[in-house]
mmCIF file of C-alpha atoms in Angstrom:
data_model
loop_
_atom_site.group_PDB
_atom_site.id
_atom_site.type_symbol
_atom_site.label_atom_id
_atom_site.label_comp_id
_atom_site.label_asym_id
_atom_site.label_seq_id
_atom_site.Cartn_x
_atom_site.Cartn_y
_atom_site.Cartn_z
ATOM 1 C CA MET P 27 0.000 0.000 0.000
ATOM 2 C CA ARG P 28 1.329 3.420 -0.944
ATOM 3 C CA LEU P 29 1.433 5.876 1.955
ATOM 4 C CA PRO P 30 -0.207 9.242 1.236
ATOM 5 C CA TRP P 31 3.036 11.171 1.810
ATOM 6 C CA THR P 32 5.176 8.942 -0.416
ATOM 7 C CA LEU P 33 7.139 10.958 -2.983
ATOM 8 C CA ARG P 34 7.976 9.481 -6.375
ATOM 9 C CA GLY P 35 9.581 11.266 -9.272
ATOM 10 C CA SER P 36 6.238 11.155 -11.043
ATOM 11 C CA ASP P 37 4.732 13.269 -8.221
ATOM 12 C CA VAL P 38 7.065 16.224 -8.799
ATOM 13 C CA ARG P 39 5.595 19.280 -10.501
ATOM 14 C CA GLY P 40 8.314 21.874 -9.937
ATOM 15 C CA ILE P 41 11.469 22.832 -8.091
ATOM 16 C CA SER P 42 9.642 23.356 -4.785
ATOM 17 C CA ASP P 43 8.589 19.683 -4.791
ATOM 18 C CA MET P 44 12.193 18.548 -5.121
ATOM 19 C CA ALA P 45 14.589 21.116 -3.648
ATOM 20 C CA GLY P 46 13.434 20.578 -0.060
ATOM 21 C CA GLU P 47 14.297 16.878 -0.014
ATOM 22 C CA SER P 48 17.055 16.210 2.522
ATOM 23 C CA VAL P 49 18.377 13.278 0.477
ATOM 24 C CA LEU P 50 19.830 15.789 -1.992
ATOM 25 C CA LEU P 51 22.539 16.396 0.602
ATOM 26 C CA ALA P 52 23.961 13.048 -0.518
ATOM 27 C CA GLY P 53 24.991 14.778 -3.737
ATOM 28 C CA GLY P 54 26.843 17.545 -1.937
ATOM 29 C CA GLY P 55 30.244 15.868 -1.989
ATOM 30 C CA ARG P 56 29.868 15.075 -5.685
ATOM 31 C CA ALA P 57 29.007 18.687 -6.504
ATOM 32 C CA ILE P 58 31.919 20.080 -4.493
ATOM 33 C CA LEU P 59 34.477 17.746 -6.052
ATOM 34 C CA LEU P 60 33.194 18.558 -9.539
ATOM 35 C CA GLN P 61 33.579 22.244 -8.677
ATOM 36 C CA LEU P 62 37.112 21.673 -7.385
ATOM 37 C CA ALA P 63 38.010 19.837 -10.599
ATOM 38 C CA HIS P 64 37.448 23.039 -12.592
ATOM 39 C CA PRO P 65 40.910 24.647 -12.359
ATOM 40 C CA ALA P 66 39.677 28.206 -11.804
ATOM 41 C CA VAL P 67 37.052 27.237 -9.221
ATOM 42 C CA GLY P 68 39.376 24.753 -7.540
ATOM 43 C CA HIS P 69 42.254 27.204 -7.149
ATOM 44 C CA GLY P 70 39.907 29.906 -5.939
ATOM 45 C CA VAL P 71 38.825 27.535 -3.192
ATOM 46 C CA ALA P 72 42.354 26.314 -2.462
ATOM 47 C CA ASP P 73 43.744 29.855 -2.194
ATOM 48 C CA HIS P 74 40.927 31.593 -0.334
ATOM 49 C CA SER P 75 38.784 29.089 1.541
ATOM 50 C CA ASP P 76 39.301 26.988 4.622
ATOM 51 C CA PHE P 77 36.067 25.052 4.135
ATOM 52 C CA ALA P 78 37.943 21.742 3.996
ATOM 53 C CA ASP P 79 38.984 22.407 7.596
ATOM 54 C CA ARG P 80 35.526 23.764 8.505
ATOM 55 C CA PRO P 81 33.183 21.542 6.453
ATOM 56 C CA LEU P 82 30.087 22.434 8.449
ATOM 57 C CA SER P 83 30.534 26.156 7.779
ATOM 58 C CA ARG P 84 30.583 25.565 4.021
ATOM 59 C CA LEU P 85 27.654 23.181 4.345
ATOM 60 C CA HIS P 86 25.612 25.702 6.332
ATOM 61 C CA GLY P 87 26.282 28.466 3.833
ATOM 62 C CA THR P 88 25.497 26.418 0.750
ATOM 63 C CA MET P 89 22.343 24.816 2.117
ATOM 64 C CA THR P 90 21.020 28.119 3.496
ATOM 65 C CA TYR P 91 21.539 29.754 0.116
ATOM 66 C CA LEU P 92 19.806 26.956 -1.814
ATOM 67 C CA TYR P 93 16.819 26.750 0.523
ATOM 68 C CA ALA P 94 16.418 30.524 0.747
ATOM 69 C CA ILE P 95 16.393 31.164 -3.004
ATOM 70 C CA VAL P 96 13.727 28.491 -3.541
ATOM 71 C CA PHE P 97 11.603 28.772 -0.387
ATOM 72 C CA GLY P 98 12.487 32.145 1.137
ATOM 73 C CA THR P 99 10.768 35.504 0.988
ATOM 74 C CA PRO P 100 12.175 38.267 -1.276
ATOM 75 C CA ALA P 101 13.927 39.768 1.768
ATOM 76 C CA GLU P 102 15.465 36.411 2.674
ATOM 77 C CA ARG P 103 16.652 35.841 -0.873
ATOM 78 C CA ALA P 104 18.232 39.290 -0.905
ATOM 79 C CA HIS P 105 19.916 38.522 2.422
ATOM 80 C CA VAL P 106 21.571 35.308 1.257
ATOM 81 C CA ARG P 107 22.678 36.960 -1.995
ATOM 82 C CA ARG P 108 24.430 39.651 0.036
ATOM 83 C CA GLU P 109 26.045 37.050 2.304
ATOM 84 C CA VAL P 110 27.374 35.063 -0.651
ATOM 85 C CA GLY P 111 28.551 38.298 -2.267
ATOM 86 C CA ARG P 112 30.522 39.214 0.856
ATOM 87 C CA ALA P 113 32.156 35.788 0.889
ATOM 88 C CA HIS P 114 33.012 35.983 -2.827
ATOM 89 C CA ARG P 115 34.406 39.520 -2.830
ATOM 90 C CA PRO P 116 38.010 38.649 -1.900
ATOM 91 C CA VAL P 117 38.134 35.519 -4.074
ATOM 92 C CA ARG P 118 40.153 36.567 -7.096
ATOM 93 C CA SER P 119 43.579 35.602 -8.338
ATOM 94 C CA GLY P 120 46.636 37.803 -7.921
ATOM 95 C CA PRO P 121 48.370 39.486 -10.855
ATOM 96 C CA ASP P 122 51.036 36.776 -11.122
ATOM 97 C CA ALA P 123 48.741 33.763 -10.753
ATOM 98 C CA ASP P 124 49.124 30.885 -13.196
ATOM 99 C CA ILE P 125 45.388 30.241 -13.072
ATOM 100 C CA VAL P 126 43.128 33.284 -13.315
ATOM 101 C CA TYR P 127 39.863 33.281 -11.365
ATOM 102 C CA ASP P 128 37.263 35.616 -9.951
ATOM 103 C CA ALA P 129 34.314 34.401 -7.887
ATOM 104 C CA PHE P 130 32.089 36.933 -9.664
ATOM 105 C CA ASP P 131 32.908 35.438 -13.083
ATOM 106 C CA PRO P 132 29.529 34.367 -14.545
ATOM 107 C CA GLU P 133 31.119 31.404 -16.356
ATOM 108 C CA LEU P 134 32.408 30.026 -13.057
ATOM 109 C CA GLN P 135 29.037 30.621 -11.425
ATOM 110 C CA LEU P 136 27.473 28.701 -14.311
ATOM 111 C CA TRP P 137 29.722 25.720 -13.585
ATOM 112 C CA VAL P 138 28.907 25.802 -9.862
ATOM 113 C CA ALA P 139 25.158 26.011 -10.595
ATOM 114 C CA ALA P 140 25.498 23.190 -13.138
ATOM 115 C CA THR P 141 27.173 20.889 -10.608
ATOM 116 C CA LEU P 142 24.432 21.565 -8.062
ATOM 117 C CA TYR P 143 21.682 20.889 -10.610
ATOM 118 C CA ASP P 144 23.277 17.753 -12.056
ATOM 119 C CA SER P 145 24.112 16.332 -8.626
ATOM 120 C CA ALA P 146 20.592 16.999 -7.341
ATOM 121 C CA MET P 147 19.091 15.253 -10.359
ATOM 122 C CA THR P 148 21.504 12.336 -10.078
ATOM 123 C CA VAL P 149 20.604 11.666 -6.447
ATOM 124 C CA PHE P 150 16.897 12.481 -6.654
ATOM 125 C CA GLU P 151 16.133 10.231 -9.612
ATOM 126 C CA ARG P 152 18.239 7.411 -8.189
ATOM 127 C CA VAL P 153 16.236 7.522 -4.933
ATOM 128 C CA HIS P 154 12.768 8.757 -5.967
ATOM 129 C CA GLY P 155 12.630 7.557 -9.563
ATOM 130 C CA PRO P 156 12.689 9.464 -12.854
ATOM 131 C CA LEU P 157 10.773 12.663 -13.466
ATOM 132 C CA PRO P 158 8.317 12.803 -16.376
ATOM 133 C CA GLY P 159 9.972 14.450 -19.384
ATOM 134 C CA PRO P 160 7.899 17.673 -19.453
ATOM 135 C CA VAL P 161 8.347 18.106 -15.697
ATOM 136 C CA ALA P 162 12.100 17.531 -15.981
ATOM 137 C CA ASP P 163 12.216 20.176 -18.727
ATOM 138 C CA ALA P 164 10.339 22.732 -16.635
ATOM 139 C CA LEU P 165 12.340 21.956 -13.492
ATOM 140 C CA TYR P 166 15.586 22.393 -15.440
ATOM 141 C CA GLN P 167 14.504 25.910 -16.399
ATOM 142 C CA GLU P 168 13.676 26.711 -12.764
ATOM 143 C CA TYR P 169 17.103 25.521 -11.621
ATOM 144 C CA ALA P 170 18.709 28.463 -13.436
ATOM 145 C CA VAL P 171 17.893 30.464 -10.290
ATOM 146 C CA VAL P 172 20.845 28.804 -8.535
ATOM 147 C CA GLY P 173 23.120 30.938 -10.727
ATOM 148 C CA THR P 174 20.921 33.908 -11.585
ATOM 149 C CA ALA P 175 20.343 34.681 -7.911
ATOM 150 C CA LEU P 176 24.002 35.774 -7.997
ATOM 151 C CA GLN P 177 25.629 37.365 -11.053
ATOM 152 C CA MET P 178 25.020 34.766 -13.766
ATOM 153 C CA PRO P 179 22.920 36.188 -16.635
ATOM 154 C CA ARG P 180 19.872 34.050 -17.411
ATOM 155 C CA GLU P 181 20.946 33.643 -21.037
ATOM 156 C CA LEU P 182 24.131 31.896 -19.922
ATOM 157 C CA TRP P 183 22.121 28.939 -18.581
ATOM 158 C CA PRO P 184 21.940 26.443 -21.484
ATOM 159 C CA ALA P 185 18.659 26.780 -23.341
ATOM 160 C CA ASP P 186 17.293 23.301 -22.609
ATOM 161 C CA ARG P 187 18.326 19.923 -21.238
ATOM 162 C CA ALA P 188 19.888 18.857 -24.534
ATOM 163 C CA ALA P 189 22.017 21.992 -24.594
ATOM 164 C CA PHE P 190 22.919 21.414 -20.951
ATOM 165 C CA GLY P 191 24.022 17.883 -21.809
ATOM 166 C CA ARG P 192 26.379 19.212 -24.474
ATOM 167 C CA TYR P 193 27.725 21.854 -22.089
ATOM 168 C CA TRP P 194 28.160 19.231 -19.359
ATOM 169 C CA ASP P 195 30.022 16.757 -21.553
ATOM 170 C CA HIS P 196 32.309 19.476 -22.908
ATOM 171 C CA SER P 197 33.019 20.785 -19.407
ATOM 172 C CA LEU P 198 33.789 17.327 -18.017
ATOM 173 C CA ALA P 199 36.394 16.882 -20.746
ATOM 174 C CA THR P 200 38.201 20.047 -19.605
ATOM 175 C CA LEU P 201 38.403 19.250 -15.881
ATOM 176 C CA VAL P 202 41.882 18.936 -14.421
ATOM 177 C CA VAL P 203 42.711 17.949 -10.844
ATOM 178 C CA ASP P 204 46.142 18.910 -9.535
ATOM 179 C CA ASP P 205 47.903 18.471 -6.220
ATOM 180 C CA ALA P 206 46.384 21.628 -4.711
ATOM 181 C CA THR P 207 42.764 20.734 -5.439
ATOM 182 C CA ARG P 208 43.340 17.051 -4.697
ATOM 183 C CA SER P 209 44.621 18.051 -1.254
ATOM 184 C CA VAL P 210 41.495 20.127 -0.593
ATOM 185 C CA ALA P 211 39.313 17.169 -1.580
ATOM 186 C CA GLN P 212 41.218 14.793 0.673
ATOM 187 C CA ARG P 213 40.830 17.120 3.652
ATOM 188 C CA LEU P 214 37.154 17.540 2.874
ATOM 189 C CA LEU P 215 36.547 13.785 2.683
ATOM 190 C CA HIS P 216 38.678 13.066 5.775
ATOM 191 C CA PRO P 217 37.862 16.012 8.092
ATOM 192 C CA ALA P 218 40.098 16.138 11.135
ATOM 193 C CA ALA P 219 38.342 19.015 12.907
ATOM 194 C CA ALA P 220 34.793 17.685 12.727
ATOM 195 C CA PRO P 221 32.269 16.603 15.357
ATOM 196 C CA TRP P 222 32.171 12.910 16.138
ATOM 197 C CA TRP P 223 28.844 12.334 14.394
ATOM 198 C CA LEU P 224 30.182 13.782 11.139
ATOM 199 C CA ARG P 225 33.285 11.594 11.289
ATOM 200 C CA ALA P 226 30.991 8.610 11.947
ATOM 201 C CA VAL P 227 29.000 9.119 8.734
ATOM 202 C CA MET P 228 31.954 10.059 6.535
ATOM 203 C CA PRO P 229 32.679 6.477 5.333
ATOM 204 C CA VAL P 230 29.197 6.375 3.775
ATOM 205 C CA ALA P 231 29.587 9.947 2.485
ATOM 206 C CA ARG P 232 32.905 9.036 0.850
ATOM 207 C CA LEU P 233 31.359 5.950 -0.739
ATOM 208 C CA VAL P 234 28.366 7.858 -2.139
ATOM 209 C CA THR P 235 30.567 10.702 -3.365
ATOM 210 C CA ALA P 236 33.024 8.407 -5.135
ATOM 211 C CA GLY P 237 30.280 6.202 -6.552
ATOM 212 C CA SER P 238 28.292 9.065 -8.039
ATOM 213 C CA LEU P 239 31.232 10.884 -9.660
ATOM 214 C CA PRO P 240 32.021 10.471 -13.362
ATOM 215 C CA PRO P 241 34.744 7.768 -13.512
ATOM 216 C CA GLU P 242 37.425 10.050 -14.968
ATOM 217 C CA VAL P 243 36.889 12.670 -12.252
ATOM 218 C CA ARG P 244 37.022 9.951 -9.602
ATOM 219 C CA ARG P 245 40.301 8.711 -11.113
ATOM 220 C CA GLN P 246 41.829 12.194 -11.120
ATOM 221 C CA PHE P 247 41.004 12.645 -7.445
ATOM 222 C CA GLU P 248 42.632 9.239 -6.804
ATOM 223 C CA LEU P 249 39.616 7.980 -4.887
ATOM 224 C CA PRO P 250 39.791 4.248 -4.190
ATOM 225 C CA TRP P 251 37.293 2.266 -6.249
ATOM 226 C CA ASP P 252 36.798 -1.358 -7.217
ATOM 227 C CA ALA P 253 34.029 -3.886 -7.849
ATOM 228 C CA ARG P 254 33.422 -4.354 -4.127
ATOM 229 C CA ALA P 255 33.015 -0.604 -3.605
ATOM 230 C CA ALA P 256 30.627 -0.457 -6.567
ATOM 231 C CA ARG P 257 28.471 -3.200 -5.025
ATOM 232 C CA ARG P 258 28.408 -1.382 -1.684
ATOM 233 C CA TYR P 259 27.427 1.857 -3.396
ATOM 234 C CA ASP P 260 24.592 0.146 -5.272
ATOM 235 C CA LEU P 261 23.394 -1.420 -2.013
ATOM 236 C CA VAL P 262 23.373 1.916 -0.156
ATOM 237 C CA MET P 263 21.446 3.595 -2.955
ATOM 238 C CA ALA P 264 18.985 0.692 -3.201
ATOM 239 C CA ILE P 265 18.271 0.932 0.537
ATOM 240 C CA ALA P 266 17.771 4.687 0.200
ATOM 241 C CA ALA P 267 15.392 4.151 -2.722
ATOM 242 C CA ALA P 268 13.402 1.614 -0.706
ATOM 243 C CA VAL P 269 13.142 3.746 2.439
ATOM 244 C CA VAL P 270 13.440 7.487 1.784
ATOM 245 C CA PRO P 271 10.448 8.032 -0.553
ATOM 246 C CA HIS P 272 8.128 6.552 2.095
ATOM 247 C CA LEU P 273 9.291 8.730 4.985
ATOM 248 C CA PRO P 274 6.857 11.411 6.183
ATOM 249 C CA ALA P 275 7.444 14.806 4.592
ATOM 250 C CA ARG P 276 8.405 16.364 7.935
ATOM 251 C CA LEU P 277 11.382 13.964 8.085
ATOM 252 C CA ARG P 278 12.318 14.325 4.423
ATOM 253 C CA HIS P 279 12.267 18.132 4.809
ATOM 254 C CA VAL P 280 13.964 18.369 8.193
ATOM 255 C CA LEU P 281 17.114 19.994 6.774
ATOM 256 C CA ARG P 282 15.187 22.580 4.788
ATOM 257 C CA ASP P 283 13.043 23.548 7.771
ATOM 258 C CA GLY P 284 16.033 23.633 10.097
ATOM 259 C CA TYR P 285 18.187 25.800 7.859
ATOM 260 C CA LEU P 286 15.388 28.251 7.119
ATOM 261 C CA ARG P 287 14.615 28.533 10.834
ATOM 262 C CA ARG P 288 18.304 29.081 11.622
ATOM 263 C CA MET P 289 18.556 31.808 8.953
ATOM 264 C CA ARG P 290 15.441 33.590 10.218
ATOM 265 C CA VAL P 291 16.667 33.582 13.800
ATOM 266 C CA SER P 292 20.010 35.000 12.620
ATOM 267 C CA MET P 293 18.303 37.734 10.585
ATOM 268 C CA ALA P 294 16.084 38.688 13.516
ATOM 269 C CA SER P 295 19.038 38.888 15.906
ATOM 270 C CA ASP P 296 21.142 41.063 13.573
ATOM 271 C CA PRO P 297 18.777 43.381 11.629
ATOM 272 C CA ALA P 298 21.652 45.546 10.345
ATOM 273 C CA ARG P 299 23.313 42.610 8.582
ATOM 274 C CA ALA P 300 19.988 41.308 7.307
ATOM 275 C CA ALA P 301 19.052 44.662 5.749
#
């Protein structure tokens, strides 16, 4: 018997039906490593960010931004845009840098938005089942907001899913992981300064991240992988597909509700920063 709150891909009608699902967090490691594999993004992170040593801070910022731009009020969306802008302002390469980058570069924001969209779709459809074609088309268009909420012009988002596929394949072929970005990834996947509960779940997080990455990207990051790991990954995802869609919505949306509540408390306690 199907429970009334069960969510299948065929039930989705738009981004608000999908973006609040906590299971999308399972694609977070995949998205971050794909971002790091872009030389300009990866060196911007390596040179200016300590998120590998403070993984929860990066997690909080990213999840708050994503939930706010989809589910927040206009004032809340403006607030998170300002917060991301403040964090991005110093992230630009020096005059003698071998790799040139600027966090306000729309092309780099396009790649970041693309990794978040593709990772969300990869996880969601694996767990909840495929979306109907017309719904997937409409949801793809809505996902442009991940980039346009910052500085990315709307016309930079590929016109449709076929165009996105061509952009994605071309971009994957240009990714290059070097020692600097590989080191950031290793620290992210093996956090030393993390609470015990995060360290406890990291073996599963590492497995899901490695298993969901394109094989060539996984190879460049030198992540261990073999037939046994592939079987374990398939088992974890099969269990998730059997359990997660049948959980009550209040459990499936617990991260969304928690992050929005945390943001609203912060805005209320510091009106000057929220304005």
